[in-house]
Amino acid sequence: MAYRNLREFIERLEAAGELVRVSTPVSAELEITEITDRISKQPHHRNKALLFERVEGSEFPLVINLFGNPRRAAMAFEVGDLDELNVRLSRLIDLRLPRGLGPMLSRAGDVFGALRSIGLGPKMIRSAPVQEVVITENPDVHLMPVLKCWPHDGGRYLTLTQVITRDPATGIRNVGMYRIQVYDGQTLGLHWQRHKGGREHQQSGVEAGRTKIPVAVVLGGDPASIWAASAPLPPNIDEYLLAGWLRGRPVEFVKCVSQDLEVPAHAEFVIEGWFDPNEHRLEGPFGDHTGFYTPRDLFPVMHVTAITHRRNAIYPTTIVGKPPMEDVWMGKATERLFLPLMKLFMGEIRDVNMPPEGVFHNLVLVSIRKRFPGHAQKIMYGLWGLGLMMLAKAIVVVDEDVDVQNVEAVAQRILETVDWRRDVTIVDGPVDQLDHSAILDSFGGKIGVDATRKPERAPFPDPVPVNEVVMSAAFSNWRCWRDAVVIVGLNKARCTPEEAVRIVWDIAPDKDVLLLDAGVDFSNLSDVAWRVLGNVDWRRDVILQRGMFDPYDMRPDVPRTRIAIDATTKGPEDGHPRGWPEELAMSPEVVERVTARWSEYGLGNL
Ligand SMILES: Cc1cc2nc3c(=O)[nH]c(=O)nc-3n(C[C@H](O)[C@H](O)[C@H](O)COP(=O)(O)O)c2cc1C
């Protein structure tokens, strides 16, 4: 039975032992982040949703980490396991779209047309629980327990949002999960990035000469609707239609009380208002899902005209930061659900994995049924042309016998098959606006790696063990991983990246090289992967062995080319003009306070 609202989901989580109530008073300023961050990093069975019943300064309870492990994410969609989403949508596509129906590019649209035709489109109702309390005089967002998430955040932020707008030109609705900065009780920052639907509506408003565009920030509702705001659907397709299909029941809407807009009727809170597409204000900094602070930048401003809420509303929120956090599992649901859509355009795709270390866009692992040389490259270019996949910074393609959900197996296959000169495609293009390594804002170097088998080539020679004595004489901080990759902690005051790479290749010419900042702990490979994927612009930060090598020399016995990747922090001296953001860390006082209070929270020993 579909959840009607957030509280039904909470009840079911609690009954399943997936939610813990915290009844001791807690602060919305950093304390909830520190508690939730610790819980998010626990094994799945200890990682719970948290309902904070008493948050200082607000009468409303706060719920967080709702989607934070695979079981809860599956429960949100009422499936046994997230891969069922892939199976269900594949079945719908097969059922509704006989082969040859319409041109390829309209097929995704046809899928959603099919959903509408079976009555799953949003439905209007007249009276709504979310309007039990209506505040139009001096509405003040501070009535909610809005979090300050990280110590250097520019203020408090609403995070688990559904931000609804209509395109001023076409009237088509968009909903996006965008963080909202609270400037004051009636003035908010709308952080829709430049590739997103809200931004497109803003632009459309500028072109139409509009000065007041309605916007609503919705908090709560059924979990499929909450998630749908984060779904990267093509523009002009209503995410609530997808939510309706996922629930098997249409999402019910009600008219706003102060704006010409409709909002989900069973939400907990709705903030109504308008924005002028030409008005901007500095937004940020914010501790982001990249694990770094995003710096301040100009974004539009929302002026609040009303707040409506349920009488006993529960405030839903999330925190983002170094993975894994709750958004990993929201992203996993997206990955599973979008797999059939990717297959619609590229039938040779078998599976896709976007591992947490890649924070969505930084790494896409794809398995394919390979049929011809260059097939992997065809997939890379296809994905880079597919909706928000355009932001994928690294795409690795393997044969279908590799399970891409097993990152170790993919890494092993890369070591076995990749010649870093012949099998690598480096391109420039759009990257996520949050990508701090790109030389320009939202534009940078990307990499495609063809790790499929190439039977026409001679096998690579066995690796030669590294001479540890010589390496240790050259570097104080290094290790060799799987006899294949030399990782060096680099002190750039003593040695440039180019010098370090030359030294390693003088000693161990058959190794790939990874340069990291001197203090990084190499024993945590997940952390190493997160740093490499986040800190590298794949055009600027890569050195290939034997620079004069002819990439079109396809003789089977051409020696293997090795790669060196500079994943250190960059400054202007490294050709990075934009400034480098600060890595997220909780303030020591809060860490100490939470440790001292831990037994009061009732969350067991970690
Ligand atoms: C927890 C969470 C927070 C997010 N915050 C933002 C944000 O502040 N700005 C943004 O542009 N995208 C953000 N995203 C990603 C968007 O929700 C996602 O790209 C979505 O597809 C946007 O909807 P749209 O395609 O309709 O624009 C966030 C995603 C999650 C899961």
PDB file of N, CA, C and O in Angstrom, residues 154 177 388:
ATOM      1  N   GLY A 154      27.678  29.240   5.332  1.00  0.00           N
ATOM      2  CA  GLY A 154      27.275  30.651   5.349  1.00  0.00           C
ATOM      3  C   GLY A 154      26.009  30.905   6.149  1.00  0.00           C
ATOM      4  O   GLY A 154      25.575  32.049   6.260  1.00  0.00           O
ATOM      5  N   MET A 177      15.596  19.022  -6.221  1.00  0.00           N
ATOM      6  CA  MET A 177      16.097  19.074  -4.844  1.00  0.00           C
ATOM      7  C   MET A 177      17.289  20.019  -4.856  1.00  0.00           C
ATOM      8  O   MET A 177      18.361  19.670  -5.359  1.00  0.00           O
ATOM      9  N   LEU A 388      21.886  14.564 -17.823  1.00  0.00           N
ATOM     10  CA  LEU A 388      22.894  15.015 -16.854  1.00  0.00           C
ATOM     11  C   LEU A 388      24.130  14.120 -16.828  1.00  0.00           C
ATOM     12  O   LEU A 388      25.111  14.439 -16.163  1.00  0.00           O
TER      13      LEU A 388
END
